[in-house]
Short mmCIF file of C-alpha atoms in Angstrom, two decimals:
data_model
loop_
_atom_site.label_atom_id
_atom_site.label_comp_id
_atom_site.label_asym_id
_atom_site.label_seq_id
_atom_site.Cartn_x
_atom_site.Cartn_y
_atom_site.Cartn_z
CA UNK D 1 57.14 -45.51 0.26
CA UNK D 2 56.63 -47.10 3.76
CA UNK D 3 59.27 -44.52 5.07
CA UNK D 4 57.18 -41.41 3.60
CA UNK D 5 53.75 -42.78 5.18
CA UNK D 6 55.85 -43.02 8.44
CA UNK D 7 57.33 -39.45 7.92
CA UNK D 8 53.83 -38.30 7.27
CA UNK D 9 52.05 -40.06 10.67
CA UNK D 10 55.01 -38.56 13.05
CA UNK D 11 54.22 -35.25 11.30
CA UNK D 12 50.54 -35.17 11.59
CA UNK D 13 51.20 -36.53 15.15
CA UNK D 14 53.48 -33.67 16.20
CA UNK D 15 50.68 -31.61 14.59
CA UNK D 16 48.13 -32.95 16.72
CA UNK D 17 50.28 -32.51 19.93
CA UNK D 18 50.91 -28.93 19.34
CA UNK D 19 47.56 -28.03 18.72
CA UNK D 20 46.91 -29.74 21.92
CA UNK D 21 49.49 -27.72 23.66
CA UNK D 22 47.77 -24.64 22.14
CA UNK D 23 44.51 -25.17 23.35
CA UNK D 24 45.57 -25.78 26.38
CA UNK D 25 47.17 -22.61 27.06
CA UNK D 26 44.28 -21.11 25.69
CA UNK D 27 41.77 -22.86 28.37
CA UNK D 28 44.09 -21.41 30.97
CA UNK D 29 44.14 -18.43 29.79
CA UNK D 30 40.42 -18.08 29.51
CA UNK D 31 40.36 -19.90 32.89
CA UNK D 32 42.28 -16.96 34.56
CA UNK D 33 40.51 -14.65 32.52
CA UNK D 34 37.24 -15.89 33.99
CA UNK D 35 38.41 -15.88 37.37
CA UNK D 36 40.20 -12.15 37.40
CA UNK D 37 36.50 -10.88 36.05
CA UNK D 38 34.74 -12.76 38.70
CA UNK D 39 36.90 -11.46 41.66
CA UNK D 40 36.82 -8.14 40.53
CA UNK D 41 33.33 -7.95 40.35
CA UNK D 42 32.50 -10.17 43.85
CA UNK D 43 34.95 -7.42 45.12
CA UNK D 44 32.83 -4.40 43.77
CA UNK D 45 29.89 -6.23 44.87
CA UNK D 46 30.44 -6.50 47.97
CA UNK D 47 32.26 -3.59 48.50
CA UNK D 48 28.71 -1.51 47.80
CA UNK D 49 27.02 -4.05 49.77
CA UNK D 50 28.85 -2.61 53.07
CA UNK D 51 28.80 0.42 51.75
CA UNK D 52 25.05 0.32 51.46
CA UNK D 53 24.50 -0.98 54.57
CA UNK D 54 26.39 1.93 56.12
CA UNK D 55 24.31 4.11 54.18
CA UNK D 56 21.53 2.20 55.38
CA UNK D 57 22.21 2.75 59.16
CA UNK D 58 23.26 6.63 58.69
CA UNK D 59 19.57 7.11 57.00
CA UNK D 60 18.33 5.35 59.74
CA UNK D 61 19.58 7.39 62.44
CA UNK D 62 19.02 10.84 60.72
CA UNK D 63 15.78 10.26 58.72
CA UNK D 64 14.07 7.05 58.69
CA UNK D 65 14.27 5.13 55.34
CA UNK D 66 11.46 4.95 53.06
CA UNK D 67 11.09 2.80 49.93
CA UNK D 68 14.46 4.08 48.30
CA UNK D 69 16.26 3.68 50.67
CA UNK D 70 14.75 -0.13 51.23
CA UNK D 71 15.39 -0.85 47.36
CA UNK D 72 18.92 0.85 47.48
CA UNK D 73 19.70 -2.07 49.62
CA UNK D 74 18.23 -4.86 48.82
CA UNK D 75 19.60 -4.17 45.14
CA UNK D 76 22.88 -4.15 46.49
CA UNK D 77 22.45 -7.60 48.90
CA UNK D 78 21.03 -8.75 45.33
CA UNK D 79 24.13 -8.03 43.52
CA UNK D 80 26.27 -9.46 45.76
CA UNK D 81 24.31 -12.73 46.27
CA UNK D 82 24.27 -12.84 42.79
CA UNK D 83 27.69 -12.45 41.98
CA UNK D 84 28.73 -14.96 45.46
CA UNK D 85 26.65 -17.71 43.33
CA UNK D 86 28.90 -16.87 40.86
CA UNK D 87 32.07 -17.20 42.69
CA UNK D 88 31.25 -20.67 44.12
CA UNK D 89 30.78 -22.30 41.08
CA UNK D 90 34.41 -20.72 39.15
CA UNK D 91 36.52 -19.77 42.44
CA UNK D 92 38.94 -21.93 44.10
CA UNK D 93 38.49 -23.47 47.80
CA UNK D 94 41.06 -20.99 49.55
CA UNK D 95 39.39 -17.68 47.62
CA UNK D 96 35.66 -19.50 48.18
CA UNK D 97 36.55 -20.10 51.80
CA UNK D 98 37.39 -15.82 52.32
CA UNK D 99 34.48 -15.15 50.13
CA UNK D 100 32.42 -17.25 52.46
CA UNK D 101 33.47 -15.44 55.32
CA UNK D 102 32.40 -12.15 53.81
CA UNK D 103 28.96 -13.46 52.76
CA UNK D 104 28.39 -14.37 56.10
CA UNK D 105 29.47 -11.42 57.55
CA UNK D 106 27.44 -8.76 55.03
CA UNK D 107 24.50 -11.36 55.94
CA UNK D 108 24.75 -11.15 59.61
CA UNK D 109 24.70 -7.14 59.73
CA UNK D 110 21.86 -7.50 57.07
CA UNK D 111 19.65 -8.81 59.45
CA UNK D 112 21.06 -6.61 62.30
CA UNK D 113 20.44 -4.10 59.96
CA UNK D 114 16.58 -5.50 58.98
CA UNK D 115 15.42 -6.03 62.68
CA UNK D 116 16.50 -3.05 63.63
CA UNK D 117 14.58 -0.75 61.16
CA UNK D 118 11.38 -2.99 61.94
CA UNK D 119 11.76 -1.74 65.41
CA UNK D 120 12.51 -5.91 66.44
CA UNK D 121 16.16 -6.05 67.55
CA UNK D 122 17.40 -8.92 68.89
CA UNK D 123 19.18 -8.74 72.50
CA UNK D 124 22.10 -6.40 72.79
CA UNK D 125 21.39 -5.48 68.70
CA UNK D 126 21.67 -1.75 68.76
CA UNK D 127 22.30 0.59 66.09
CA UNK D 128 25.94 0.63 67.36
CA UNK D 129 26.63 -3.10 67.47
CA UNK D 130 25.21 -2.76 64.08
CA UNK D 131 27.46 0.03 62.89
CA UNK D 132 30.10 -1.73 64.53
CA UNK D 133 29.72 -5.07 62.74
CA UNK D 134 29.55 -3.44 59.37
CA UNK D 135 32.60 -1.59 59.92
CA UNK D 136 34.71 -5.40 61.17
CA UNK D 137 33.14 -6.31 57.75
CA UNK D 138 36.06 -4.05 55.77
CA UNK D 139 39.28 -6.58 57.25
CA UNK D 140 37.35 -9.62 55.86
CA UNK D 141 37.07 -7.73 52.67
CA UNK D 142 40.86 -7.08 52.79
CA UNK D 143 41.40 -10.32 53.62
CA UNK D 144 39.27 -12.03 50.52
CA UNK D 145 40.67 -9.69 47.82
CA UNK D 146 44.38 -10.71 49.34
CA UNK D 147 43.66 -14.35 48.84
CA UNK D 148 42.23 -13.32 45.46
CA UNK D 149 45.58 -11.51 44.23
CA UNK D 150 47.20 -14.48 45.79
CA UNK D 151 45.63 -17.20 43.67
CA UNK D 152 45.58 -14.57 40.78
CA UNK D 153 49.39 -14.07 41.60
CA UNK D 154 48.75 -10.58 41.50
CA UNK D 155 50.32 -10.33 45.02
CA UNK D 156 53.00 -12.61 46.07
CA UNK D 157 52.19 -15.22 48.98
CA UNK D 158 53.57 -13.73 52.45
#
């Protein structure tokens, strides 16, 4: 009797452990899951950020902007700050630290961007330091969505 109660104990132990294991592959799994949605959509995000700020300066130069063209931004500098908030609390250091890079960059050509159109620039801000900045913008992009793949191991380390 004492050797079926043992039997029993190592069995519901083993059990125990494997469900364990299980739900741990399952948290990673989600984990990376989480992560792969979150990079893709910080990468949109700010990829339409830049791009709206290039829009943003073209309108500028040809046109003026009026309201739509003030809401067509500031929807997309939304979207992206959303979506960095996002990233900082589920992203790794290394992917956090490119992201961070970007946000600061898409910020600094947002004012640029924002002085400029109120007629306010600060010295040497033109519309072609502007244009300029926004463009330098598209290697930090490159450079975030590497690390991404990198952490994601979509992309082997070089």
């Amino acid at each position: 009797m004492g050797g079926s109660i043992l039997t029993q104990r190592g069995s519901e132990r083993a059990k125990r452990r494997e469900i364990e294991l299980v739900r741990g592959h399952e948290e990673i799994r989600e984990n990376r899951s989480l992560r792969r949605t979150c990079y893709a959509e910080l990468n949109r995000d700010a990829r339409q950020f830049t791009t709206a700020l290039n829009h943003h300066l073209h309108v500028m130069r040809e046109r003026g902007v009026g309201d739509s063209d003030i809401e067509a931004l500031e929807a997309a500098k939304d979207a992206h700050r959303g979506r960095y908030s996002e990233a900082q609390m589920i992203a790794p250091d290394e992917v956090l630290k490119q992201a961070s890079v970007v946000n600061q960059a898409l910020n600094k050509v947002y004012g640029q961007v924002k002085r400029l159109e109120r007629g306010a620039p600060e010295p040497g801000e033109t519309m072609e330091t502007a244009a300029r900045a926004q463009y330098e913008v598209w290697d930090n992009l490159r450079a975030m969505r590497t690390t991404m793949r990198q952490e994601l191991v979509v992309t082997p380390e070089e």
